[in-house]
Amino acid sequence: MIPGFPATARMTWRKSSRSGDNAGNCVEVSALNDHIAVRDSKNPALGLLYCSRADWRGLTTALRAAS
């Protein structure tokens, strides 16, 4: 856990409505002040990836443009 970030038990996780039934092949995200946390939905105990909201916007914008 990164100091200053809440424990995962207190985080509200969500996944895309477009993820459908992909046998668990999706990620979940949680907003944390000015950061976004990302985790594997089928194995959340593996850990979290944190990024800034600006970086998250850049990633999701690039992914939408590529699809």
N, CA, C and O atoms as a DFTB+ gen file, in Angstrom:
268 C
 N C O
     1  1       0.837      -1.184       0.000
     2  2       0.000       0.000       0.000
     3  2       0.880       1.245       0.000
     4  3       1.930       1.264       0.641
     5  1       0.470       2.247      -0.690
     6  2       1.203       3.503      -0.746
     7  2       0.751       4.382       0.417
     8  3      -0.453       4.535       0.625
     9  1       1.676       4.966       1.184
    10  2       1.281       5.840       2.290
    11  2       0.375       6.965       1.801
    12  3       0.632       7.569       0.759
    13  1      -0.670       7.240       2.546
    14  2      -1.601       8.300       2.168
    15  2      -2.784       7.810       1.363
    16  3      -3.746       8.554       1.173
    17  1      -2.740       6.574       0.884
    18  2      -3.862       6.013       0.147
    19  2      -4.662       5.111       1.073
    20  3      -4.088       4.456       1.942
    21  1      -5.974       5.068       0.902
    22  2      -6.800       4.248       1.793
    23  2      -6.587       2.760       1.558
    24  3      -6.131       2.340       0.495
    25  1      -6.921       1.987       2.558
    26  2      -6.887       0.530       2.409
    27  2      -7.940       0.120       1.391
    28  3      -8.978       0.772       1.273
    29  1      -7.684      -0.946       0.663
    30  2      -8.602      -1.362      -0.401
    31  2      -9.991      -1.686       0.118
    32  3     -10.961      -1.579      -0.632
    33  1     -10.117      -2.081       1.382
    34  2     -11.435      -2.399       1.939
    35  2     -12.339      -1.173       1.966
    36  3     -13.563      -1.309       1.951
    37  1     -11.765       0.004       2.006
    38  2     -12.558       1.235       2.042
    39  2     -12.744       1.858       0.663
    40  3     -13.348       2.925       0.544
    41  1     -12.244       1.218      -0.359
    42  2     -12.341       1.768      -1.709
    43  2     -13.580       1.227      -2.410
    44  3     -13.985       0.086      -2.188
    45  1     -14.175       2.060      -3.260
    46  2     -15.317       1.639      -4.062
    47  2     -14.810       1.313      -5.456
    48  3     -14.305       2.186      -6.161
    49  1     -14.946       0.053      -5.850
    50  2     -14.428      -0.417      -7.134
    51  2     -15.549      -0.515      -8.153
    52  3     -16.692      -0.816      -7.810
    53  1     -15.209      -0.256      -9.419
    54  2     -16.179      -0.432     -10.505
    55  2     -15.455      -0.937     -11.739
    56  3     -14.250      -0.742     -11.902
    57  1     -16.219      -1.594     -12.605
    58  2     -15.648      -2.023     -13.879
    59  2     -16.568      -1.559     -14.989
    60  3     -17.734      -1.242     -14.753
    61  1     -16.052      -1.521     -16.171
    62  2     -16.794      -1.023     -17.317
    63  2     -18.033      -1.860     -17.583
    64  3     -18.011      -3.085     -17.456
    65  1     -19.099      -1.193     -17.948
    66  2     -20.314      -1.914     -18.337
    67  2     -20.086      -2.674     -19.637
    68  3     -20.858      -3.572     -19.972
    69  1     -19.042      -2.325     -20.366
    70  2     -18.720      -3.007     -21.627
    71  2     -17.883      -4.264     -21.424
    72  3     -17.623      -4.997     -22.378
    73  1     -17.463      -4.516     -20.197
    74  2     -16.620      -5.692     -19.963
    75  2     -17.398      -6.985     -20.134
    76  3     -16.811      -8.018     -20.456
    77  1     -18.702      -6.948     -19.927
    78  2     -19.545      -8.120     -20.164
    79  2     -19.092      -9.334     -19.394
    80  3     -18.594      -9.221     -18.274
    81  1     -19.266     -10.503     -19.996
    82  2     -18.876     -11.758     -19.363
    83  2     -17.621     -12.281     -20.054
    84  3     -17.677     -13.233     -20.833
    85  1     -16.496     -11.652     -19.759
    86  2     -15.214     -12.011     -20.382
    87  2     -14.433     -13.010     -19.550
    88  3     -13.202     -12.993     -19.572
    89  1     -15.101     -13.867     -18.830
    90  2     -14.436     -14.852     -17.964
    91  2     -13.474     -14.180     -16.990
    92  3     -12.440     -14.746     -16.635
    93  1     -13.821     -12.972     -16.561
    94  2     -12.990     -12.275     -15.584
    95  2     -11.831     -11.508     -16.171
    96  3     -10.989     -11.016     -15.419
    97  1     -11.752     -11.384     -17.487
    98  2     -10.645     -10.681     -18.125
    99  2     -10.920      -9.185     -18.207
   100  3     -11.124      -8.639     -19.291
   101  1     -10.923      -8.537     -17.062
   102  2     -11.139      -7.100     -17.049
   103  2     -10.466      -6.508     -15.820
   104  3      -9.982      -7.233     -14.951
   105  1     -10.443      -5.206     -15.760
   106  2      -9.874      -4.509     -14.618
   107  2     -10.970      -3.724     -13.918
   108  3     -12.021      -3.444     -14.496
   109  1     -10.711      -3.376     -12.679
   110  2     -11.599      -2.527     -11.905
   111  2     -10.832      -1.265     -11.549
   112  3      -9.611      -1.294     -11.398
   113  1     -11.553      -0.154     -11.414
   114  2     -10.920       1.114     -11.063
   115  2     -11.610       1.721      -9.850
   116  3     -12.780       1.454      -9.573
   117  1     -10.855       2.541      -9.138
   118  2     -11.377       3.257      -7.979
   119  2     -10.743       4.641      -7.953
   120  3      -9.528       4.776      -8.102
   121  1     -11.567       5.672      -7.764
   122  2     -11.064       7.043      -7.696
   123  2     -10.580       7.352      -6.283
   124  3     -11.262       7.055      -5.303
   125  1      -9.402       7.949      -6.193
   126  2      -8.782       8.321      -4.914
   127  2      -8.274       9.746      -4.998
   128  3      -7.156       9.979      -5.458
   129  1      -9.062      10.681      -4.571
   130  2      -8.660      12.085      -4.626
   131  2      -8.160      12.424      -6.029
   132  3      -8.956      12.457      -6.966
   133  1      -6.865      12.676      -6.195
   134  2      -6.346      13.035      -7.519
   135  2      -5.640      11.875      -8.212
   136  3      -4.840      12.091      -9.123
   137  1      -5.929      10.647      -7.788
   138  2      -5.348       9.451      -8.400
   139  2      -6.432       8.433      -8.740
   140  3      -7.559       8.511      -8.250
   141  1      -6.066       7.488      -9.581
   142  2      -6.921       6.359      -9.938
   143  2      -6.155       5.090      -9.576
   144  3      -4.964       4.969      -9.863
   145  1      -6.846       4.156      -8.948
   146  2      -6.262       2.849      -8.646
   147  2      -6.878       1.837      -9.604
   148  3      -8.073       1.897      -9.893
   149  1      -6.067       0.915     -10.094
   150  2      -6.511      -0.109     -11.039
   151  2      -6.086      -1.465     -10.491
   152  3      -4.980      -1.615      -9.970
   153  1      -6.977      -2.460     -10.612
   154  2      -6.631      -3.817     -10.172
   155  2      -7.258      -4.847     -11.101
   156  3      -8.206      -4.549     -11.827
   157  1      -6.727      -6.040     -11.070
   158  2      -7.238      -7.178     -11.835
   159  2      -8.513      -7.667     -11.151
   160  3      -8.487      -7.997      -9.965
   161  1      -9.616      -7.716     -11.874
   162  2     -10.891      -8.092     -11.256
   163  2     -10.939      -9.557     -10.834
   164  3     -11.635      -9.900      -9.879
   165  1     -10.211     -10.422     -11.531
   166  2     -10.275     -11.845     -11.173
   167  2      -9.303     -12.217     -10.057
   168  3      -9.440     -13.277      -9.446
   169  1      -8.323     -11.354      -9.786
   170  2      -7.367     -11.624      -8.719
   171  2      -6.930     -10.307      -8.069
   172  3      -5.781      -9.896      -8.232
   173  1      -7.821      -9.646      -7.342
   174  2      -7.508      -8.335      -6.773
   175  2      -6.376      -8.346      -5.752
   176  3      -5.794      -7.298      -5.473
   177  1      -6.053      -9.498      -5.196
   178  2      -4.981      -9.577      -4.199
   179  2      -3.591      -9.402      -4.813
   180  3      -2.614      -9.242      -4.082
   181  1      -3.487      -9.431      -6.145
   182  2      -2.181      -9.274      -6.795
   183  2      -1.585      -7.892      -6.587
   184  3      -0.371      -7.721      -6.700
   185  1      -2.406      -6.917      -6.291
   186  2      -1.896      -5.571      -6.054
   187  2      -2.614      -4.542      -6.894
   188  3      -3.509      -4.860      -7.676
   189  1      -2.203      -3.304      -6.716
   190  2      -2.842      -2.172      -7.374
   191  2      -1.836      -1.391      -8.196
   192  3      -0.640      -1.377      -7.905
   193  1      -2.345      -0.747      -9.220
   194  2      -1.573       0.193     -10.017
   195  2      -2.198       1.557      -9.775
   196  3      -3.407       1.714      -9.943
   197  1      -1.406       2.544      -9.386
   198  2      -1.898       3.896      -9.161
   199  2      -1.379       4.806     -10.256
   200  3      -0.234       4.678     -10.687
   201  1      -2.229       5.734     -10.710
   202  2      -1.792       6.749     -11.662
   203  2      -2.572       8.032     -11.382
   204  3      -3.603       8.009     -10.709
   205  1      -2.078       9.130     -11.897
   206  2      -2.782      10.397     -11.713
   207  2      -4.039      10.401     -12.582
   208  3      -4.145       9.642     -13.545
   209  1      -4.979      11.260     -12.228
   210  2      -6.194      11.374     -13.048
   211  2      -5.843      11.826     -14.468
   212  3      -6.459      11.375     -15.433
   213  1      -4.868      12.704     -14.592
   214  2      -4.455      13.173     -15.919
   215  2      -3.900      12.023     -16.753
   216  3      -4.221      11.905     -17.935
   217  1      -3.074      11.178     -16.150
   218  2      -2.539      10.020     -16.873
   219  2      -3.656       9.048     -17.242
   220  3      -3.644       8.481     -18.335
   221  1      -4.619       8.849     -16.346
   222  2      -5.751       7.959     -16.623
   223  2      -6.564       8.488     -17.802
   224  3      -6.949       7.723     -18.687
   225  1      -6.825       9.803     -17.814
   226  2      -7.554      10.402     -18.945
   227  2      -6.787      10.197     -20.241
   228  3      -7.381       9.871     -21.269
   229  1      -5.475      10.384     -20.200
   230  2      -4.663      10.171     -21.394
   231  2      -4.737       8.740     -21.891
   232  3      -4.854       8.501     -23.093
   233  1      -4.670       7.786     -20.970
   234  2      -4.752       6.371     -21.342
   235  2      -6.107       6.035     -21.943
   236  3      -6.175       5.420     -23.007
   237  1      -7.184       6.429     -21.278
   238  2      -8.516       6.075     -21.784
   239  2      -8.828       6.787     -23.098
   240  3      -9.513       6.231     -23.956
   241  1      -8.337       7.995     -23.258
   242  2      -8.526       8.708     -24.529
   243  2      -7.796       7.982     -25.657
   244  3      -8.349       7.808     -26.743
   245  1      -6.561       7.561     -25.404
   246  2      -5.784       6.836     -26.420
   247  2      -6.426       5.494     -26.755
   248  3      -6.450       5.098     -27.920
   249  1      -6.943       4.793     -25.757
   250  2      -7.592       3.502     -26.009
   251  2      -8.859       3.669     -26.841
   252  3      -9.126       2.870     -27.738
   253  1      -9.636       4.703     -26.544
   254  2     -10.848       4.949     -27.346
   255  2     -10.491       5.277     -28.792
   256  3     -11.160       4.820     -29.718
   257  1      -9.446       6.062     -28.984
   258  2      -9.035       6.451     -30.333
   259  2      -8.528       5.251     -31.127
   260  3      -8.664       5.211     -32.350
   261  1      -7.945       4.277     -30.437
   262  2      -7.386       3.102     -31.109
   263  2      -8.441       2.062     -31.464
   264  3      -8.190       1.184     -32.289
   265  1      -9.612       2.151     -30.855
   266  2     -10.624       1.113     -31.121
   267  2     -11.543       1.468     -32.257
   268  3     -12.439       0.692     -32.592
